[in-house]
Coordinates of C-alpha atoms and ligand atoms in Angstrom, one line a residue:
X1 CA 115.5 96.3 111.2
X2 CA 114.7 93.3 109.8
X3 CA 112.0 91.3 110.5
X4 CA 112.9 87.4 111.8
X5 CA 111.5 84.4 109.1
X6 CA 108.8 83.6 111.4
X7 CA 107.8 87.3 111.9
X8 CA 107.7 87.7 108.2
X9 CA 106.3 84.6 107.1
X10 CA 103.1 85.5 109.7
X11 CA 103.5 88.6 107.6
X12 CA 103.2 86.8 104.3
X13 CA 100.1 85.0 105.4
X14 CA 98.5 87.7 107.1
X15 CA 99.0 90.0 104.0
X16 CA 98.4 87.2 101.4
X17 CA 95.1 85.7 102.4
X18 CA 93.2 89.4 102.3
X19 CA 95.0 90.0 98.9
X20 CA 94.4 86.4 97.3
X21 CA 91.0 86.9 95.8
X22 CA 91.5 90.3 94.5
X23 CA 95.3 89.3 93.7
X24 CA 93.6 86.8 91.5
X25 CA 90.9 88.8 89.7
X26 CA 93.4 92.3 88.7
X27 CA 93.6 91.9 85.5
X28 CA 97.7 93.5 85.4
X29 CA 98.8 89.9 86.8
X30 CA 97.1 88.2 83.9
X31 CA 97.7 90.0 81.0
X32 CA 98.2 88.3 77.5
X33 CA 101.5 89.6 77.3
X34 CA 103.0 89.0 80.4
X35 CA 102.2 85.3 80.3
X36 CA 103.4 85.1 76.7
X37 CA 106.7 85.8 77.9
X38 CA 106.8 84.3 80.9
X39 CA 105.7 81.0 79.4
X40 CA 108.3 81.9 76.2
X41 CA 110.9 82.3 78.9
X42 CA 110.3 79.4 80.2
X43 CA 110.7 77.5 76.9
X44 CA 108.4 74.0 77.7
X45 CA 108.3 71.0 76.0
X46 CA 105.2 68.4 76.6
X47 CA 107.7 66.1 78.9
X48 CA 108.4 69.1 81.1
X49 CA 107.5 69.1 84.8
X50 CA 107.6 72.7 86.6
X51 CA 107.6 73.7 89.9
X52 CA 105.9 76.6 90.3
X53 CA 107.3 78.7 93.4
X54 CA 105.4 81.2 95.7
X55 CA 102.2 80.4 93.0
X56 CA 100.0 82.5 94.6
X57 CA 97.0 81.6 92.9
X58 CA 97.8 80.1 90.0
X59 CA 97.6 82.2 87.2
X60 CA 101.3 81.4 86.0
X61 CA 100.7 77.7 86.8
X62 CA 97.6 77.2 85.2
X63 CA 99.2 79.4 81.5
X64 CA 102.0 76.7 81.4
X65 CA 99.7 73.5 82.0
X66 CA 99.0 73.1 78.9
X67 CA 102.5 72.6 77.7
X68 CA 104.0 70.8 79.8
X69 CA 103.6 67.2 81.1
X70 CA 102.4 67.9 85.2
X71 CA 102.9 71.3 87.2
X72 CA 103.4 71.8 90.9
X73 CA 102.5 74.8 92.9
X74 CA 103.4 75.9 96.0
X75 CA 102.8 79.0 98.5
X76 CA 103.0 79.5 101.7
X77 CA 99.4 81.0 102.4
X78 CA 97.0 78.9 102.2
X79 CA 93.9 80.8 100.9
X80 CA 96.3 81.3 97.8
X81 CA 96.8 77.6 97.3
X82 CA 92.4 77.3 97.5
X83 CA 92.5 80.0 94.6
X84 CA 94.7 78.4 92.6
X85 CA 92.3 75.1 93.1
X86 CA 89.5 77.0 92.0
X87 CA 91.3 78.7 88.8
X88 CA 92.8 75.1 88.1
X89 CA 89.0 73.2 87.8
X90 CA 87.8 76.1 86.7
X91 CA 89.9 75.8 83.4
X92 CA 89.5 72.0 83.1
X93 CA 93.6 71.4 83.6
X94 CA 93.9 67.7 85.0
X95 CA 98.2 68.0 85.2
X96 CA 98.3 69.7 88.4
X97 CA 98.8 69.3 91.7
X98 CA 99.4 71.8 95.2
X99 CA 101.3 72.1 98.1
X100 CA 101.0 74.8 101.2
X101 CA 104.6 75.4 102.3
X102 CA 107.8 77.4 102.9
X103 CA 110.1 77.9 99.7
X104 CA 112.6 78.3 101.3
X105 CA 113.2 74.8 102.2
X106 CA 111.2 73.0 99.5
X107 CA 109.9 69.4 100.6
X108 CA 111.0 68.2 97.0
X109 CA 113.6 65.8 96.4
X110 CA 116.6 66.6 94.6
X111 CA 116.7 67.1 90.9
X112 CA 112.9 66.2 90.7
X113 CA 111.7 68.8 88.2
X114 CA 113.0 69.2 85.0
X115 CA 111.7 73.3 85.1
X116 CA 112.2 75.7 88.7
X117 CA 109.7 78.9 88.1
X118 CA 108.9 81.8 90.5
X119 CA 107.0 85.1 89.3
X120 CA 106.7 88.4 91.7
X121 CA 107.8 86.5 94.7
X122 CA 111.6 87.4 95.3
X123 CA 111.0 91.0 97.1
X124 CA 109.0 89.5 99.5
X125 CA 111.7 87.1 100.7
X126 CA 114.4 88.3 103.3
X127 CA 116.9 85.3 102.0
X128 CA 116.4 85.2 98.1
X129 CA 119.8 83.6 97.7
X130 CA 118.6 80.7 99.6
X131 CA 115.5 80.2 98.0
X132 CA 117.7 80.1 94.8
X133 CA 119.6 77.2 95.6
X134 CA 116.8 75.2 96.8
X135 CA 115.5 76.0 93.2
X136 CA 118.6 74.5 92.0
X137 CA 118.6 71.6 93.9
X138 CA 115.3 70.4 92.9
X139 CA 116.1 70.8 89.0
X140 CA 117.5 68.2 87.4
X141 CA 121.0 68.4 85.8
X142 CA 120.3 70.9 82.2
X143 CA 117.2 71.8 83.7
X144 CA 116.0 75.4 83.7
X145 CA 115.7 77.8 86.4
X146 CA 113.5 81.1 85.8
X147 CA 112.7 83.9 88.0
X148 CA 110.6 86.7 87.2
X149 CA 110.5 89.8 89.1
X150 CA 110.3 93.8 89.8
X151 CA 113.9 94.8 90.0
X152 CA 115.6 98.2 91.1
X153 CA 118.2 100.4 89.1
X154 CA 120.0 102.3 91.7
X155 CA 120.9 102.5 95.5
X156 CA 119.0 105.5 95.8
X157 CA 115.7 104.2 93.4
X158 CA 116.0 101.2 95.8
X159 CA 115.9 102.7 98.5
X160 CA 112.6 104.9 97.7
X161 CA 111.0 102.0 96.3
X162 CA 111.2 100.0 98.7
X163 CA 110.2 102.9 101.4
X164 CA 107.2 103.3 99.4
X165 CA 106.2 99.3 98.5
X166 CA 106.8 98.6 102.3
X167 CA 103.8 101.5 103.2
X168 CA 101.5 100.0 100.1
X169 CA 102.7 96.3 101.3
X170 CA 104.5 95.6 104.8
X171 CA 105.3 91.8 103.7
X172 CA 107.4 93.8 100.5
X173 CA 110.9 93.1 102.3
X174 CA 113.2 94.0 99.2
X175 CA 113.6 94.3 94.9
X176 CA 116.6 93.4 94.0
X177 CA 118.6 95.3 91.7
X178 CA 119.0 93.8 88.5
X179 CA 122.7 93.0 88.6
X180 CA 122.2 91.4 92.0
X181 CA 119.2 89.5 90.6
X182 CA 121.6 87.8 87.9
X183 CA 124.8 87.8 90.0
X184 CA 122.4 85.5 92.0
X185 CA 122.1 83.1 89.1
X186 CA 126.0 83.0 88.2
X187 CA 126.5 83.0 92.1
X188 CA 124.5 79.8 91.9
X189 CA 126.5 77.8 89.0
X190 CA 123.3 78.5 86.7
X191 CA 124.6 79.1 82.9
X192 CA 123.8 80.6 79.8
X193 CA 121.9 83.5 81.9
X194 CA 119.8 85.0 79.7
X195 CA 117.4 88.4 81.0
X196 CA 113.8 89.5 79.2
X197 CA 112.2 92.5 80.4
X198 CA 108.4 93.7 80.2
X199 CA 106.4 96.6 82.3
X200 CA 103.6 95.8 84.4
X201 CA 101.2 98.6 84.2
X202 CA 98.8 99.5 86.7
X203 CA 96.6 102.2 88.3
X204 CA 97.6 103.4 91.7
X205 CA 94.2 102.7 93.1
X206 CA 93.5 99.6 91.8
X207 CA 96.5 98.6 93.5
X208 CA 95.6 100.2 96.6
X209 CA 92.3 98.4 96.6
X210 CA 93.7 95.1 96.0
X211 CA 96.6 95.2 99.4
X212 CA 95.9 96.6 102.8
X213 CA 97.6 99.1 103.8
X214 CA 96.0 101.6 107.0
X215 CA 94.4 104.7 105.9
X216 CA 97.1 106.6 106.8
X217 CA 99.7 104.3 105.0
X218 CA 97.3 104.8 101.3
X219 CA 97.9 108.3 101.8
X220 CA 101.3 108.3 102.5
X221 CA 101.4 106.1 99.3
X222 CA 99.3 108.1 97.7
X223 CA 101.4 111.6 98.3
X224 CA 104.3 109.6 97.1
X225 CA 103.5 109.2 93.8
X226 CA 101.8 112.2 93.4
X227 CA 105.0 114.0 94.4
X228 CA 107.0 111.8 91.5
X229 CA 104.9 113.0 88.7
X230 CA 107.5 114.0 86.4
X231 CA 109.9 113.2 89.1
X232 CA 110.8 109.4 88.6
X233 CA 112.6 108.7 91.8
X234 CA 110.5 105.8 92.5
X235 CA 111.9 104.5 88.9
X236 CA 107.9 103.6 88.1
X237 CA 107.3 106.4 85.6
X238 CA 104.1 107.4 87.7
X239 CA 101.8 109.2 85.0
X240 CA 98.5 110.7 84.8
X241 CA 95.9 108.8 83.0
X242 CA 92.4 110.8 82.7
X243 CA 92.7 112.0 85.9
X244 CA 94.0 108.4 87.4
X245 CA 97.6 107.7 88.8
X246 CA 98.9 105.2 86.6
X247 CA 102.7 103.4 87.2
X248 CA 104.9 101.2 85.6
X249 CA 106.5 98.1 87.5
X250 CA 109.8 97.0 85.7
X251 CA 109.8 93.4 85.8
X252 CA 112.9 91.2 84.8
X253 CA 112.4 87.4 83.8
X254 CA 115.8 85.8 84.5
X255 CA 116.7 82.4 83.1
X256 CA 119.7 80.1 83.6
X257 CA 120.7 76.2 83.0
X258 CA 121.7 73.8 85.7
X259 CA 124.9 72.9 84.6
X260 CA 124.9 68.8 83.8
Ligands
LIG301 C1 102.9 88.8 94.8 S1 102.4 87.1 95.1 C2 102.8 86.3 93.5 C3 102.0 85.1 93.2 C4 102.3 84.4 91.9 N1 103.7 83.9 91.9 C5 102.0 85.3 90.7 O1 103.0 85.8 90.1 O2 100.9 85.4 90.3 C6 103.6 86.5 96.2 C7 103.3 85.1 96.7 O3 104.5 84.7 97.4 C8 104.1 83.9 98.5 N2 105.2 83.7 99.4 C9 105.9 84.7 99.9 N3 106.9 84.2 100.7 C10 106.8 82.9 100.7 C11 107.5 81.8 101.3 N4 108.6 82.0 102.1 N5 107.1 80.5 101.0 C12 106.1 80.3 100.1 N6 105.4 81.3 99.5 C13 105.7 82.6 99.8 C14 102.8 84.6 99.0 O4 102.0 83.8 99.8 C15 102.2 85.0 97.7 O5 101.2 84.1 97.3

């Protein structure tokens, strides 16, 4: 059953302000490459301004300050929002600024941004559709709206994914499969969809130590994957690497236009 929004945004705190520091610091959410795109993606020009939605702690935020004329973050959990503070004086960015709050009903006004941006955030929301048109709404006409996220290939992929993401992570609520994800975009009078895909690699325990679940949820997790070597149901190509379990997230960076 699924949870009510006030049961999982208690969820999303709860989960979110143990993960933020060590969120922050792995180094799979940072990676050269996967900021290249995202900020390729995303296409800025020095007059853009860009909300940045479900930030977490700013490591998306803080790659496209310096292209881009002021950035606005925003997440619900707050001890996100103090590690995106942190990361922002830290790298001398003066073209920021941070707000703790609810995406799905965005305290923006109408067409305000010129660029709508969320990374990793759309499996943990139980009304993604929603969230979608408030991106909308608070992009100007031509403006861009870009979404990057894990997606799922299959009903039955889905469906152990999720079973397993839930054990590791019990705010994950849902990936999206990839033709939902851009039916999503079309659904919401976005144009000229376009979709870039990268892997997010990562070790199993590294993972592990940077969420919470109960010991006897890691090990569930843990048996999991194990049991996928060579399997692939999880759709995560789960490897051995020098003894390690290693796994492959497939993300998706969607883009679309608001239409003028
Ligand atoms: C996996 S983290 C991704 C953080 C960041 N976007 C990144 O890619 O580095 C997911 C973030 O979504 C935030 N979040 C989830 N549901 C939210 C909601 N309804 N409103 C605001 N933030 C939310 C969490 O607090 C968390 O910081």
């Amino acid at each position: 059953m699924n949870p009510t929004h006030d049961q999982q945004n208690r969820q999303i705190i709860d989960q979110f302000t143990r993960q933020a520091e060590p969120f922050a610091r792995h180094p799979a959410h940072s990676t050269e490459e996967s900021l290249r795109l995202v900020v390729e993606a995303v296409g800025l020009t020095p007059d853009d301004t860009l909300l940045d939605v479900a930030c977490g702690p700013g490591l998306t935020a803080c790659a496209f300050a310096p292209h881009a004329r002021q950035i606005t973050g925003i997440d619900l959990t707050p001890a996100m929002i103090d590690q995106a503070r942190r990361r922002q004086a830290e790298a001398g960015l003066d073209n920021m600024d941070w707000h703790v709050g609810d995406v799905s009903q965005l305290p923006f006004a109408d067409g305000q941004f010129s660029v709508a941006f969320s990374r990793y955030a759309f499996h943990h929301l139980l009304d993604p559709a929603a969230v979608l048109a408030e991106m909308v709404r608070v992009t100007r006409p031509d403006g861009r709206v870009v979404v990057a996220d894990v997606y799922t290939s299959s009903p039955e992929q889905a469906a152990a994914y999720d079973r397993v993401e839930r054990l590791r992570d019990p705010s994950h609520v849902r990936a999206l499969g990839l033709e939902e994800l851009t039916g999503l975009f079309r659904d919401a009078g976005l144009e000229d969809v376009t979709t870039t895909f990268y892997g997010l690699d990562t070790s199993l325990e590294s993972l592990l130590a940077a969420s919470f679940p109960g010991d006897a949820a890691a090990d569930a997790v843990r048996q999991t994957f194990g049991e996928d070597l060579g399997v692939n149901r999880l759709g995560v190509n789960a490897r051995q690497i020098d003894g390690d379990l290693w796994f492959t997230f497939p993300i998706v960076i969607v883009g679309g236009r608001r239409r003028v």
